[in-house]
Short mmCIF file of C-alpha atoms (C1' of nucleotides) in Angstrom, two decimals:
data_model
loop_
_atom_site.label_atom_id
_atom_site.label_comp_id
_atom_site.label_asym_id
_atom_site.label_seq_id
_atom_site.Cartn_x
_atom_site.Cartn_y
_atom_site.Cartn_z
CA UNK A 1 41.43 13.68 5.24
CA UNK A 2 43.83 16.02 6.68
CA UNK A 3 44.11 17.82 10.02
CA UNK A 4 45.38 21.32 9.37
CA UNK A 5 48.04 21.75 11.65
CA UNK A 6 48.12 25.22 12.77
CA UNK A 7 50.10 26.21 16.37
CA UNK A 8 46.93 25.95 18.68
CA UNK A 9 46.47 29.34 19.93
CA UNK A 10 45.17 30.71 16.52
CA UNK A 11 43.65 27.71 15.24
CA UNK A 12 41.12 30.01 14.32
CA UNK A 13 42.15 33.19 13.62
CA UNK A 14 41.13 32.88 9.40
CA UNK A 15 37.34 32.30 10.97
CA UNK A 16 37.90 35.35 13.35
CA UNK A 17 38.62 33.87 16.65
CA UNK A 18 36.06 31.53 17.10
CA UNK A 19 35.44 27.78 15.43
CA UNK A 20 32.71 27.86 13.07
CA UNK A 21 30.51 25.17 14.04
CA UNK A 22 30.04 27.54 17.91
CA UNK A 23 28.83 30.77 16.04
CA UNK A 24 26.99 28.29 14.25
CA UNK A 25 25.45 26.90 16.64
CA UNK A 26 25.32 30.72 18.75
CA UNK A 27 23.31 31.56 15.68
CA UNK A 28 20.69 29.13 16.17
CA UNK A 29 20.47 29.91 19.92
CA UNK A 30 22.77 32.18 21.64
CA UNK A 31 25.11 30.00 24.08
CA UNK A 32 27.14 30.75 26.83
CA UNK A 33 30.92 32.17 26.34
CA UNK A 34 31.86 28.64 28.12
CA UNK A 35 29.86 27.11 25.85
CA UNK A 36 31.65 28.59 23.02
CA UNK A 37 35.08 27.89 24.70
CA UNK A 38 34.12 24.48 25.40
CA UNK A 39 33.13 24.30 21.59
CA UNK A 40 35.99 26.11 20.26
CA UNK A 41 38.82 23.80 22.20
CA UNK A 42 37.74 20.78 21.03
CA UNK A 43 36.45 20.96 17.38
CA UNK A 44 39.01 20.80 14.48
CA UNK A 45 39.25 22.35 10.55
CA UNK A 46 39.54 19.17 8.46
CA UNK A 47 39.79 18.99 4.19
CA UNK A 48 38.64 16.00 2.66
CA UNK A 49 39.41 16.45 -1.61
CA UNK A 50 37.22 14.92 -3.89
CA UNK A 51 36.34 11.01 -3.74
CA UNK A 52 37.71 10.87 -0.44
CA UNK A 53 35.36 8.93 2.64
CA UNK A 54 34.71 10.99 5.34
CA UNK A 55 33.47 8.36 7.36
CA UNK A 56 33.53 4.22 6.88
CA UNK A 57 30.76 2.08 8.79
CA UNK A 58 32.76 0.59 11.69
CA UNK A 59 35.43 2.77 12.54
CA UNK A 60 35.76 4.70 15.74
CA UNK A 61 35.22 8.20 16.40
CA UNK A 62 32.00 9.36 15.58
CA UNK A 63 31.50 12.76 15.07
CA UNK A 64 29.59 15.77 13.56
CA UNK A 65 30.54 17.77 10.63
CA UNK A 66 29.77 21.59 9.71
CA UNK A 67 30.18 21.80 6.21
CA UNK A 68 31.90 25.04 4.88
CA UNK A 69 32.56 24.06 1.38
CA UNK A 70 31.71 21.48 -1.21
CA UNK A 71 29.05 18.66 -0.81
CA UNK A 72 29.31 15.55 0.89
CA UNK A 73 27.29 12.56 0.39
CA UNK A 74 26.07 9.41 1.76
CA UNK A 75 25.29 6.51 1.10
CA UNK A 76 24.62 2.83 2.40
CA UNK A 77 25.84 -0.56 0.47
CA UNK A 78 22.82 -2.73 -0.59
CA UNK A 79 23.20 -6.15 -2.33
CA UNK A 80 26.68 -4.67 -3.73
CA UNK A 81 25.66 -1.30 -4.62
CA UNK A 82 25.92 2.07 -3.26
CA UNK A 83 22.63 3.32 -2.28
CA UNK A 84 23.21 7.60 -1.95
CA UNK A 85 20.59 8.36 0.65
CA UNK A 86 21.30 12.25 1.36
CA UNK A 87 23.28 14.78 -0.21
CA UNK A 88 24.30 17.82 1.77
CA UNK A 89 26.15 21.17 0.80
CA UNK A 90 27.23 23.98 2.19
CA UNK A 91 25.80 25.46 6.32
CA UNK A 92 24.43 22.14 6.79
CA UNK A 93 25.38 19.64 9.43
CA UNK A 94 26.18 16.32 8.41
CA UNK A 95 27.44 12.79 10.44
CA UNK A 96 26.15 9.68 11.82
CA UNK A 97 23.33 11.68 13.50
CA UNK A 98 21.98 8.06 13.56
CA UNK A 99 23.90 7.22 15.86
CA UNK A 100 22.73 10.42 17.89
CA UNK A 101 21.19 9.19 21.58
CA UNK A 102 20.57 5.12 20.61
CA UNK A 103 20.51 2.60 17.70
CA UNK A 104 23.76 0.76 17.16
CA UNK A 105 26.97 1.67 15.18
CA UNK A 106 26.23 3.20 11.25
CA UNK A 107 26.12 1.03 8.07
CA UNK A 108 26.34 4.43 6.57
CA UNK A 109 29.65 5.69 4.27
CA UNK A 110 29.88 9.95 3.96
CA UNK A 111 31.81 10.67 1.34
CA UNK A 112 33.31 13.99 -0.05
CA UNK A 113 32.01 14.85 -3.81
CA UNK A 114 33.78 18.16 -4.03
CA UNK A 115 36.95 19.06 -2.39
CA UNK A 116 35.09 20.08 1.13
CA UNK A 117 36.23 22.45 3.96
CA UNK A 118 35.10 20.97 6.72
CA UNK A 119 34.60 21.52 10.78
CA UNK A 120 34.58 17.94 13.14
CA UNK A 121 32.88 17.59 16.67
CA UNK A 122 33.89 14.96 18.49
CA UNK A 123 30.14 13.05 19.50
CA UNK A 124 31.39 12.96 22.97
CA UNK A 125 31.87 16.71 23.19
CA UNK A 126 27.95 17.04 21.76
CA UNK A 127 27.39 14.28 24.62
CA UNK A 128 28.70 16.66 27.24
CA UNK A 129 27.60 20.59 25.83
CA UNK A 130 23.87 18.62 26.50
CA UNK A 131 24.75 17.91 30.62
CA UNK A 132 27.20 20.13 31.03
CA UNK A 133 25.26 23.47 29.01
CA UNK A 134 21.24 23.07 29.45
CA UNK A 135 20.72 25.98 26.48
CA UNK A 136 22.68 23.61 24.15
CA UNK A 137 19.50 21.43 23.96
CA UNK A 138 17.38 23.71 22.70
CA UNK A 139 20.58 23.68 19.95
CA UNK A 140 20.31 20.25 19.53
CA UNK A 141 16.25 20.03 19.19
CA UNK A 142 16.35 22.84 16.62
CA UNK A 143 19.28 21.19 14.78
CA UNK A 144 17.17 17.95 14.71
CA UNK A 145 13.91 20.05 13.48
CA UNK A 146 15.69 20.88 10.96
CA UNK A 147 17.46 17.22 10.56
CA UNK A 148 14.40 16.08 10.50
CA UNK A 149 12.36 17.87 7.91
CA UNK A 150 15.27 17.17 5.59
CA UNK A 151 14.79 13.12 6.01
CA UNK A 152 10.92 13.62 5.56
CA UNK A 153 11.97 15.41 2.54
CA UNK A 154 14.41 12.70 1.39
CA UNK A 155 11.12 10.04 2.55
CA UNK A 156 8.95 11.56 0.11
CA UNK A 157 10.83 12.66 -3.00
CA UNK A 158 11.94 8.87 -3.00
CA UNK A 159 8.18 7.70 -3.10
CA UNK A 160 6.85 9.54 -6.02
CA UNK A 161 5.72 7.03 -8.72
CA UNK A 162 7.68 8.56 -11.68
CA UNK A 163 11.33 8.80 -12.38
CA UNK A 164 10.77 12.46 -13.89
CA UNK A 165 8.65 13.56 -11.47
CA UNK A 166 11.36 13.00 -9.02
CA UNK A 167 13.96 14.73 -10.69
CA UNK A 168 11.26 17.67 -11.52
CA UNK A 169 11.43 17.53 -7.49
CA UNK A 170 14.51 17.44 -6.70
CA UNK A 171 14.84 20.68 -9.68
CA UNK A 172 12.41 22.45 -7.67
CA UNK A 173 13.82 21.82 -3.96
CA UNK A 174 17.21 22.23 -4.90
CA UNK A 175 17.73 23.83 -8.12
CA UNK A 176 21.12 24.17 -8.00
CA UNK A 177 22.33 20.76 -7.12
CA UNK A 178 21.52 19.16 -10.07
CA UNK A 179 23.82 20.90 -12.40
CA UNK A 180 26.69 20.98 -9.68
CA UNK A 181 27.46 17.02 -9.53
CA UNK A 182 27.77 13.85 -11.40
CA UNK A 183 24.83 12.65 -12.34
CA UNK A 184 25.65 9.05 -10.80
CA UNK A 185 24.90 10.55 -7.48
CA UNK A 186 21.17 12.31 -8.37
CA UNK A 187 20.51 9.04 -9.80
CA UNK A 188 21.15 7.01 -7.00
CA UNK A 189 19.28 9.45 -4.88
CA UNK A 190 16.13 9.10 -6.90
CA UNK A 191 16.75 5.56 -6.85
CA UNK A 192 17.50 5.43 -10.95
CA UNK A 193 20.25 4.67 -13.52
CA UNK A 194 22.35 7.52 -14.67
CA UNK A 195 21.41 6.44 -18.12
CA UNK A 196 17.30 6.94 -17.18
CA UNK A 197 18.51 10.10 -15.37
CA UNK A 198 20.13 11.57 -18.30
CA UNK A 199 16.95 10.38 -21.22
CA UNK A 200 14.63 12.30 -18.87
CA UNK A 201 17.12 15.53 -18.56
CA UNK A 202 17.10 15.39 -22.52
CA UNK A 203 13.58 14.73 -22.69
CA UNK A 204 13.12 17.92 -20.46
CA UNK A 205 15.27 20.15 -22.74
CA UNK A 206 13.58 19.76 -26.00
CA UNK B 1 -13.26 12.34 15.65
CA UNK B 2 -14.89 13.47 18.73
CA UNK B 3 -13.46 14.70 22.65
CA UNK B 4 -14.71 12.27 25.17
CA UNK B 5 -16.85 13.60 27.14
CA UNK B 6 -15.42 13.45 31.06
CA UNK B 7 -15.73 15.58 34.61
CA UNK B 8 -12.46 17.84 33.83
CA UNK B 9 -11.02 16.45 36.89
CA UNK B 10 -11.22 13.24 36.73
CA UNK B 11 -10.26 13.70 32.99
CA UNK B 12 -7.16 11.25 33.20
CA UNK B 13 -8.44 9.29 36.27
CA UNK B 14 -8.70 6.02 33.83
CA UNK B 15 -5.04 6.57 33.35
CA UNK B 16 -3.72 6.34 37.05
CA UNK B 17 -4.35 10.45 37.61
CA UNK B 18 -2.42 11.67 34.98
CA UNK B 19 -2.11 12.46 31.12
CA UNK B 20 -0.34 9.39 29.44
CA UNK B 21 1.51 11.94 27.70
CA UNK B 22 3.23 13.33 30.68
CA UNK B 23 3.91 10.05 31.73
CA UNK B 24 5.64 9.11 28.36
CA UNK B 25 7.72 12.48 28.00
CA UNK B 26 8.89 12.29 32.38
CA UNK B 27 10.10 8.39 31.29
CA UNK B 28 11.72 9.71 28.58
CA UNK B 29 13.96 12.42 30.66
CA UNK B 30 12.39 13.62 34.35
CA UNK B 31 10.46 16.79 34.12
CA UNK B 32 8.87 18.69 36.76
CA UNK B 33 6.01 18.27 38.60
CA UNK B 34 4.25 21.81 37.73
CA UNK B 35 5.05 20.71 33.54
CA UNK B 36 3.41 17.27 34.28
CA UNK B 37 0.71 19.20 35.55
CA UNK B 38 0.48 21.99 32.85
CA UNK B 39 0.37 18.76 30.76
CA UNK B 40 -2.32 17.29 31.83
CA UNK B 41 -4.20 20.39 32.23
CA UNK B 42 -4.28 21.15 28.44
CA UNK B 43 -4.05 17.50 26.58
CA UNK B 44 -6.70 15.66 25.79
CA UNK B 45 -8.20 11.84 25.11
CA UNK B 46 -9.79 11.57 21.98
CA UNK B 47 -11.08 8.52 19.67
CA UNK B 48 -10.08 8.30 15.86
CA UNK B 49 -12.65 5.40 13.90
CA UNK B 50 -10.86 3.15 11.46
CA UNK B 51 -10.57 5.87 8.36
CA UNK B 52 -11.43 8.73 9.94
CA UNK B 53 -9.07 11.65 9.64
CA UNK B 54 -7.49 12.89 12.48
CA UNK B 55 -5.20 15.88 10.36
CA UNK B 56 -6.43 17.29 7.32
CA UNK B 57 -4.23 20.05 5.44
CA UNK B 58 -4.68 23.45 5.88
CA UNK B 59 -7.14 23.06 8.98
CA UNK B 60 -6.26 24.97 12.09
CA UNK B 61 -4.70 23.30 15.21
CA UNK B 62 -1.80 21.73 14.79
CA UNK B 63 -1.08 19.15 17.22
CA UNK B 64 0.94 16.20 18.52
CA UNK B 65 -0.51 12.88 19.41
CA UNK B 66 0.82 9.52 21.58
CA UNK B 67 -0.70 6.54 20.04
CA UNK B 68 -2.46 4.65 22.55
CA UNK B 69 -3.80 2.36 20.57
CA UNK B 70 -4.52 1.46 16.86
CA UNK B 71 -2.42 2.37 13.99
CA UNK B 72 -2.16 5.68 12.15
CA UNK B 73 -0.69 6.95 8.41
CA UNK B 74 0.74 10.09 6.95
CA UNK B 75 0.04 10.66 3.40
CA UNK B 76 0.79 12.93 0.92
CA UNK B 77 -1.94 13.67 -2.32
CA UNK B 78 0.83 13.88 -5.04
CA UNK B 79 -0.58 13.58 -8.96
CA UNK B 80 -3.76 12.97 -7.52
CA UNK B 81 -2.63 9.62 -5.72
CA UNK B 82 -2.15 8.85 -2.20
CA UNK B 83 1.61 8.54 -1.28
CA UNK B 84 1.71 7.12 2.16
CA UNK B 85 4.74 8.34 3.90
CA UNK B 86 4.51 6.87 7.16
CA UNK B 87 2.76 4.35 9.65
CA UNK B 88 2.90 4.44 12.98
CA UNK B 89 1.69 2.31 16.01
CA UNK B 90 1.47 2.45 20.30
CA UNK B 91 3.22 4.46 21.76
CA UNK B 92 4.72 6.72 19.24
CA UNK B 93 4.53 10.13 18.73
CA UNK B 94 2.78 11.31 15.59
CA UNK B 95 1.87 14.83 14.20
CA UNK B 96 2.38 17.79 12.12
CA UNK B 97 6.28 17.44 13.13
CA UNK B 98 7.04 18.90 10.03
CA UNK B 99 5.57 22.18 11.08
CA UNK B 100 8.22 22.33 14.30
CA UNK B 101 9.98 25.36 14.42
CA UNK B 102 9.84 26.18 10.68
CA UNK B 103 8.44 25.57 7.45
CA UNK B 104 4.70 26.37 6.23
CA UNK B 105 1.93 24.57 6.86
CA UNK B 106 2.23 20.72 6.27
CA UNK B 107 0.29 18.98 3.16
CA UNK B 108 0.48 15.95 4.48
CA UNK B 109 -2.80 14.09 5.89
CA UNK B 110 -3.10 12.28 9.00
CA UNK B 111 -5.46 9.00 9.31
CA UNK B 112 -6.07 6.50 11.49
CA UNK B 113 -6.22 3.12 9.67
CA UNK B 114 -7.49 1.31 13.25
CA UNK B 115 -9.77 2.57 15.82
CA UNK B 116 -7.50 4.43 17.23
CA UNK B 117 -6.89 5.94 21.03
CA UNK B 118 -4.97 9.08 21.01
CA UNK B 119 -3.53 11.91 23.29
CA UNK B 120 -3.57 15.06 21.67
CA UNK B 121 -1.43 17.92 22.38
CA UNK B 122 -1.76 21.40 21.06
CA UNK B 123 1.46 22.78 19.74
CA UNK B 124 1.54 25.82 21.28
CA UNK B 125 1.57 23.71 24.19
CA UNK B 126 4.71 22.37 23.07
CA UNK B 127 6.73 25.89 22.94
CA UNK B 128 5.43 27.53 26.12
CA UNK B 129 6.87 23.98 27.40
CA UNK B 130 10.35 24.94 25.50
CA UNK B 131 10.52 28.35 27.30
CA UNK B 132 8.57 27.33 30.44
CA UNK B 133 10.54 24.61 31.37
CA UNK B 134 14.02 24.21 30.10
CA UNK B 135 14.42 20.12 30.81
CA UNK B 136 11.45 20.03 27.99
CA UNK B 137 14.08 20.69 25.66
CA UNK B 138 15.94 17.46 26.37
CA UNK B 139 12.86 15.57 26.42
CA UNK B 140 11.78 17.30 22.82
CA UNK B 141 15.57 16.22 21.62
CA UNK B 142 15.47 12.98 22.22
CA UNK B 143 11.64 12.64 20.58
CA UNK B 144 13.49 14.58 17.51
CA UNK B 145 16.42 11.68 17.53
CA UNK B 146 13.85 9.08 17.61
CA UNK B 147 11.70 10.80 14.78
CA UNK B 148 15.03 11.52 12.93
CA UNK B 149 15.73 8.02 13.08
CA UNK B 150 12.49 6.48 11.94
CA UNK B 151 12.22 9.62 8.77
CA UNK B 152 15.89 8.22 8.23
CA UNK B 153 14.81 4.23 7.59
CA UNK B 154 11.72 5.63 5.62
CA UNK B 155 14.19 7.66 3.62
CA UNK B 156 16.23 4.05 3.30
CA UNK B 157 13.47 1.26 2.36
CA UNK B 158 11.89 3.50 -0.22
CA UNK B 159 15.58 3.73 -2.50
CA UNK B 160 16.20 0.07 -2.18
CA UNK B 161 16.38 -0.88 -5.81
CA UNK B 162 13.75 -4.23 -5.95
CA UNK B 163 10.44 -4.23 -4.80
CA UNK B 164 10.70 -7.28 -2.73
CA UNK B 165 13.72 -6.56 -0.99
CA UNK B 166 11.77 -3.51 -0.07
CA UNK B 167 9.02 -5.56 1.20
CA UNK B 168 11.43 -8.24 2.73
CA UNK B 169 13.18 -5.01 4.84
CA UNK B 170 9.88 -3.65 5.78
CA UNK B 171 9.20 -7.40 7.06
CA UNK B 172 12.47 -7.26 9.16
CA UNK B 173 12.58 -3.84 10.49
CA UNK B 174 8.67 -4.43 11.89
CA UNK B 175 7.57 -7.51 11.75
CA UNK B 176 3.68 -7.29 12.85
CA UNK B 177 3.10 -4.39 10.67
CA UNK B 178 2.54 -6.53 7.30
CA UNK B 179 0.06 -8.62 8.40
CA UNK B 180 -1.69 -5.47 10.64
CA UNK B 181 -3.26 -3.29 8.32
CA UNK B 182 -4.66 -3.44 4.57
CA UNK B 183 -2.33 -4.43 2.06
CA UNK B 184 -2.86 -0.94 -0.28
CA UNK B 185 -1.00 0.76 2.76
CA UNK B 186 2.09 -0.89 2.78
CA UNK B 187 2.51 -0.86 -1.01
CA UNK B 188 1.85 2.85 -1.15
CA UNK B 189 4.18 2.87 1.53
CA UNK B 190 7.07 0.62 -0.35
CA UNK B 191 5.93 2.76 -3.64
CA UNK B 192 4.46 -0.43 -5.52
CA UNK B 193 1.07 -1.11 -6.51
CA UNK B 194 -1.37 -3.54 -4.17
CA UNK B 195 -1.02 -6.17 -7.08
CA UNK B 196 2.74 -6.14 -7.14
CA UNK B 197 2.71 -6.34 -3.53
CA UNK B 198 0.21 -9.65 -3.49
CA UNK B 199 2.49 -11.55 -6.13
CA UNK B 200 5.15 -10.72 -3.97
CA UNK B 201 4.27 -11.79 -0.85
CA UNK B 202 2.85 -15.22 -2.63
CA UNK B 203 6.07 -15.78 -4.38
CA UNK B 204 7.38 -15.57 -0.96
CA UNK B 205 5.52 -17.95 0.51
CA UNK B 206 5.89 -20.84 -1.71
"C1'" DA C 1 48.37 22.45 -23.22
"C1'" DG C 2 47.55 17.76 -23.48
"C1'" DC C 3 46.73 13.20 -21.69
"C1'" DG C 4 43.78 9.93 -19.40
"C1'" DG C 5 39.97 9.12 -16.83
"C1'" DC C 6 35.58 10.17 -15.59
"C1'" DT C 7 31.02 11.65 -17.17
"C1'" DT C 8 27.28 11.86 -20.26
"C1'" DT C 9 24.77 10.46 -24.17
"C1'" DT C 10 22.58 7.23 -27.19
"C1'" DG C 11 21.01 2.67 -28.79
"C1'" DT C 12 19.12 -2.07 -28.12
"C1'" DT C 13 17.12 -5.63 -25.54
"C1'" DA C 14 15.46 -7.70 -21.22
"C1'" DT C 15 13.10 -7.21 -16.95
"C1'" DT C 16 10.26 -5.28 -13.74
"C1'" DT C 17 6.27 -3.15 -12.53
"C1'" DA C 18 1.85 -0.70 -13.68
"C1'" DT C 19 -2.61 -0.94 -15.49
"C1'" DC C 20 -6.96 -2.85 -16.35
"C1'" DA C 21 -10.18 -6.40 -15.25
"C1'" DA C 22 -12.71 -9.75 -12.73
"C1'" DG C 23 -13.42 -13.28 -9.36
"C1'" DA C 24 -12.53 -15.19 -4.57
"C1'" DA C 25 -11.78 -14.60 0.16
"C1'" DT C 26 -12.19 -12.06 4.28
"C1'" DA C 27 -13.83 -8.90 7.45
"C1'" DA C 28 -16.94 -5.09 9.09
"C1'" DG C 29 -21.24 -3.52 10.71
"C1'" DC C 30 -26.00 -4.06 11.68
"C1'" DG D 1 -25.34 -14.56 11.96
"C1'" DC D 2 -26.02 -12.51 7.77
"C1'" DT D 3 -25.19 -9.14 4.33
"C1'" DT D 4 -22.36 -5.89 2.24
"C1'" DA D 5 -17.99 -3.71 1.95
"C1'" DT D 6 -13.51 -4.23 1.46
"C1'" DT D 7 -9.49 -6.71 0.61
"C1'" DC D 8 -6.78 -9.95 -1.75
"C1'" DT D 9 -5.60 -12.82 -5.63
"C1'" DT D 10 -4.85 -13.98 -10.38
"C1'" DG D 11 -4.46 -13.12 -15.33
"C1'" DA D 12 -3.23 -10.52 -19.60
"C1'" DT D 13 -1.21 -6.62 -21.67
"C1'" DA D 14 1.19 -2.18 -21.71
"C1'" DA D 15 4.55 0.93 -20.09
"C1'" DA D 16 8.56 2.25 -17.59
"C1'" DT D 17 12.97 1.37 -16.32
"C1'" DA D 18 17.20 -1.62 -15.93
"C1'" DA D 19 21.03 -3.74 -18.05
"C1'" DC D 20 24.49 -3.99 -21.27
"C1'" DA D 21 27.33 -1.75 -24.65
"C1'" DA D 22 29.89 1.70 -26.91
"C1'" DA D 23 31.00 6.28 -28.42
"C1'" DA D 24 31.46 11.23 -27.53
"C1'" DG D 25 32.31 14.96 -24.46
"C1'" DC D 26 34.24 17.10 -20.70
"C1'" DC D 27 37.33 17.92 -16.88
"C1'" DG D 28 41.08 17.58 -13.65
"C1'" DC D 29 45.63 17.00 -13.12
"C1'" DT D 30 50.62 17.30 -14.02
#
DNA sequence: AGCGGCTTTTGTTATTTATCAAGAATAAGC
DNA sequence: GCTTATTCTTGATAAATAACAAAAGCCGCT
């Protein structure tokens, strides 16, 4: 995981002036132009390739991520094994939104499954858009809305009795997903093996 | 599930003058005086009886509640089963959450599983507060974070690979809840049958 | 283009959990 | 306080899924 180094001044310029993540975030809810500065100055174009962590439980700098391109996962270690509990692709916002307001540090890993374009945010600069810009909260509550329908989502997929039921979910919610990574991951988010995963895929097909 | 019946003004006068409600959200982040007031002028006490339902899918109203008392569930008819998605207790906020901002009309039921004390809140409520008064913003952020948080851990428990170390987190992470409420509810919850759950919690105990 | 590693499939056996059933214990409501 | 409901336990069997193993397919990388 890579900062592009670019001269400063047109750090930019391939995403037309302006850092993703603000008109991201101007789409959602228009914000002030100091709002955008703010945004703009202190958010960064990262690449993470494929396998690579985008974020280890314990180390320092928390931040958010707008994802541009690829999917990221993550996942938390239980009794020695990875447990994937979200995947996220592309125009989603990913990090240790956990951390978000209270609760202690993360046990959560984010991990790149694709090669991934990616935009950071320092927490500390979401900390002070919320005193320092009042219209960023109504950013932030509609960014949680929508954070939050996508856990109650993960909640319930995760609690239907049968194995192919879940996947039939997952098919339905997110059709393309399923056909765009390893299996290992889908499996782990539906809480199976790969090799149950792929008997009910072939059970499907016939 | 009915509206006690009080003199309007002296509607909250059991509660020290004012909605419980507008009490939680001001100790959550200051708001005005005139949106504590608009607060208390359109929530409501009600009652809930142990099984009664308190949100039933596709019926008009949707609202927010502050648990004053008892315990409520979420669940979700999937297959023709109940799939319990959530339990809450005092003072949280419960509701249609899913319906915030976005998405269609929630399937999921609402039901107390104690008598139950509530403070309902119409939802429209809830946006003229977003555009009425902009510090209602902060205070609906941080009840997102919260909610965020809580949808994330039910996300969590539910893909932990062993049914007891399910049980054993859920035992952890809120202690009183296990021995609160009717076993059927927490297995449905932990996605295991009552049975399962009973040898479990006896092979625990010995 | 080809090598090597990752991914998927398929088979077999072991384990976990569901299902069905019935009795015992506990709690709710009058 | 008593009666009835509900809740919890225990047992036996069936079904689903995990675990282990190994081969085949695909894919990324140089």
């Amino acid at each position: 995981m890579s900062l592009l180094k670019q001269p400063f001044e047109d750090r930019w310029s391939k995403y037309g002036g302006h850092s993703p993540i603000s008109l991201f975030f101007h789409h959602i809810h228009p914000i002030s132009q100091e709002a955008i500065a703010r945004i703009d100055a202190s958010t960064f174009p990262l690449h993470a390739a494929r396998g690579e962590m985008i974020f280890k439980p314990g180390s320092k700098g928390d931040r958010l991520y707008l994802i541009l391109k690829g999917v990221v996962r993550g996942y938390i270690v239980e009794d020695g094994k990875e447990i994937t509990t979200w995947i996220n692709e592309e125009n989603e916002i990913i990090g240790t939104i956990r951390n978000l307001g209270l609760a202690g540090p993360s046990e959560e890993s984010i991990q790149a499954i694709e090669n991934c374009e990616l935009i950071g945010m320092p927490y500390e600069l979401v900390e002070e858009l919320y005193t320092t810009y009042p219209e960023s909260n109504i950013v932030g509550r509609k960014v949680l809305e929508d954070s939050y329908r996508a856990a109650e989502e993960r909640a319930y997929i995760s609690r239907i009795p049968a194995a192919e039921r879940r996947y039939k979910r997952l098919v339905e919610t997110r059709p393309n997903l399923a056909n765009r990574i390893p299996l290992k991951y889908i499996a782990s988010y539906l809480g199976i093996t790969l090799e149950t995963l792929s008997r009910i895929r072939n059970r499907r097909s016939i």
